[in-house]
């Protein structure tokens, strides 16, 4: 076989692998869509459930406590009545209320729970198909499949689902995350196959390094975990407002009650988000250090304040501020949660904004 014939055969083989990758990614999107509807059905059955609600338990407990204690406590000292100073409840302190976790999206309904398990099974199948698509893409380009935004997107969404399934395998109460996860994964993959799609191609010489496997893989994993933490933080803010309204005697709307009462308590969501972000923060630190070492190997300097480098550092500072705020009494709870969302916003801008709208040394990867 001549060299030209061998090259032509290799090119055809790579094109076939690229087509297989695309087929698997589209198949994963179809399965994720079915999982999305299964999660929706789980929530719908849960909204019709007759089980006791977290809101009812909180209202009953709060009402009983009010009935048992006097409005003003009076202490007699000799012949003088002294009014005791009322206790002040700080709303920004996470976990101040003893509220049980909700029953989950299924709300205790057997059919709802069945659809939830079906949704998880579909999520597993979608994950396997997407993972196959990523591997086929790597085989078609004969390198790590993280050379452009399209490849980064399909890998990122796959890892995000993998993190969710890993938490489920570890018996963590996170099935409530499924609907939010599949929604954003479908949006991410839809953006990847339409706007960000890039045909298989080789990398520029600067990227031919083993640091590509180390630096980019950790960046993708950190982003996926930060995403899970951000969803937990956002839901914490909604659940905390819901609990505050109930505790103050308010009556939330029917839709808010139906959805939020089935989620874990705000204290549980707050703790979940904090543990997720705290666990992955050291790896994000390593990601930045690994990028600096790779930059020295590729460009002859460890740090040059390239837009990607700058926003990676800004993201690191934002998450460091969040972790510090969590250890400061006046900044726990909602204030710290706002910082966490700002930090994830920095990560998102570093992911999309810098790559698409800002030119720099990282722009050669293309969209």
Coordinates of N, CA and C in Angstrom, one line a residue, residues 12-28 128-140 150 154 197 200:
X12 N -10.2 8.6 6.0 CA -11.6 8.0 6.0 C -12.0 7.4 7.3
X13 N -11.0 6.7 7.9 CA -11.3 6.1 9.2 C -11.6 7.2 10.3
X14 N -10.8 8.2 10.3 CA -11.0 9.3 11.2 C -12.4 10.0 11.0
X15 N -12.8 10.1 9.7 CA -14.1 10.7 9.4 C -15.2 9.8 9.9
X16 N -15.0 8.5 9.8 CA -16.0 7.6 10.2 C -16.2 7.7 11.8
X17 N -15.0 7.8 12.5 CA -15.1 7.9 13.9 C -15.7 9.2 14.3
X18 N -15.5 10.3 13.6 CA -16.1 11.5 13.9 C -17.6 11.4 13.7
X19 N -18.0 10.8 12.6 CA -19.5 10.6 12.4 C -20.1 9.7 13.5
X20 N -19.4 8.7 14.0 CA -19.9 7.9 15.1 C -20.0 8.7 16.4
X21 N -19.0 9.6 16.6 CA -19.1 10.5 17.8 C -20.3 11.4 17.7
X22 N -20.5 12.0 16.5 CA -21.7 12.8 16.4 C -23.0 12.1 16.6
X23 N -23.1 10.9 16.1 CA -24.3 10.0 16.3 C -24.5 9.7 17.7
X24 N -23.4 9.4 18.4 CA -23.6 9.1 19.9 C -24.0 10.3 20.7
X25 N -23.5 11.4 20.3 CA -23.8 12.7 21.0 C -25.3 13.0 20.8
X26 N -25.8 12.9 19.6 CA -27.2 13.1 19.3 C -28.1 12.1 20.0
X27 N -27.6 10.8 20.0 CA -28.3 9.8 20.7 C -28.4 10.1 22.2
X28 N -27.3 10.6 22.8 CA -27.3 11.0 24.2 C -28.3 12.1 24.5
X128 N -23.6 7.1 29.3 CA -22.7 6.1 28.6 C -22.6 6.5 27.1
X129 N -23.7 6.9 26.5 CA -23.7 7.3 25.1 C -22.8 8.5 24.9
X130 N -23.0 9.5 25.8 CA -22.2 10.7 25.6 C -20.7 10.4 25.9
X131 N -20.4 9.5 26.8 CA -19.0 9.1 27.1 C -18.4 8.4 25.8
X132 N -19.3 7.6 25.2 CA -18.8 6.9 24.0 C -18.6 7.9 22.9
X133 N -19.4 9.0 22.8 CA -19.2 10.1 21.8 C -17.9 10.8 22.1
X134 N -17.6 11.1 23.3 CA -16.3 11.8 23.6 C -15.1 10.9 23.3
X135 N -15.2 9.6 23.6 CA -14.1 8.7 23.3 C -13.9 8.5 21.8
X136 N -15.0 8.4 21.0 CA -14.9 8.3 19.6 C -14.4 9.6 19.0
X137 N -14.7 10.8 19.6 CA -14.1 12.0 19.1 C -12.6 12.0 19.3
X138 N -12.2 11.5 20.5 CA -10.7 11.4 20.8 C -10.0 10.5 19.8
X139 N -10.7 9.4 19.5 CA -10.1 8.5 18.5 C -10.0 9.1 17.1
X140 N -11.0 9.9 16.8 CA -11.0 10.5 15.4 C -9.9 11.5 15.2
X150 N -16.3 23.1 21.3 CA -17.2 22.0 21.1 C -16.8 20.8 21.9
X154 N -18.9 19.0 25.2 CA -19.5 17.7 25.3 C -18.8 16.9 26.4
X197 N -20.0 23.9 17.2 CA -19.4 22.7 16.5 C -18.2 23.0 15.7
X200 N -13.3 17.8 13.3 CA -12.1 17.2 13.8 C -10.8 17.8 13.2

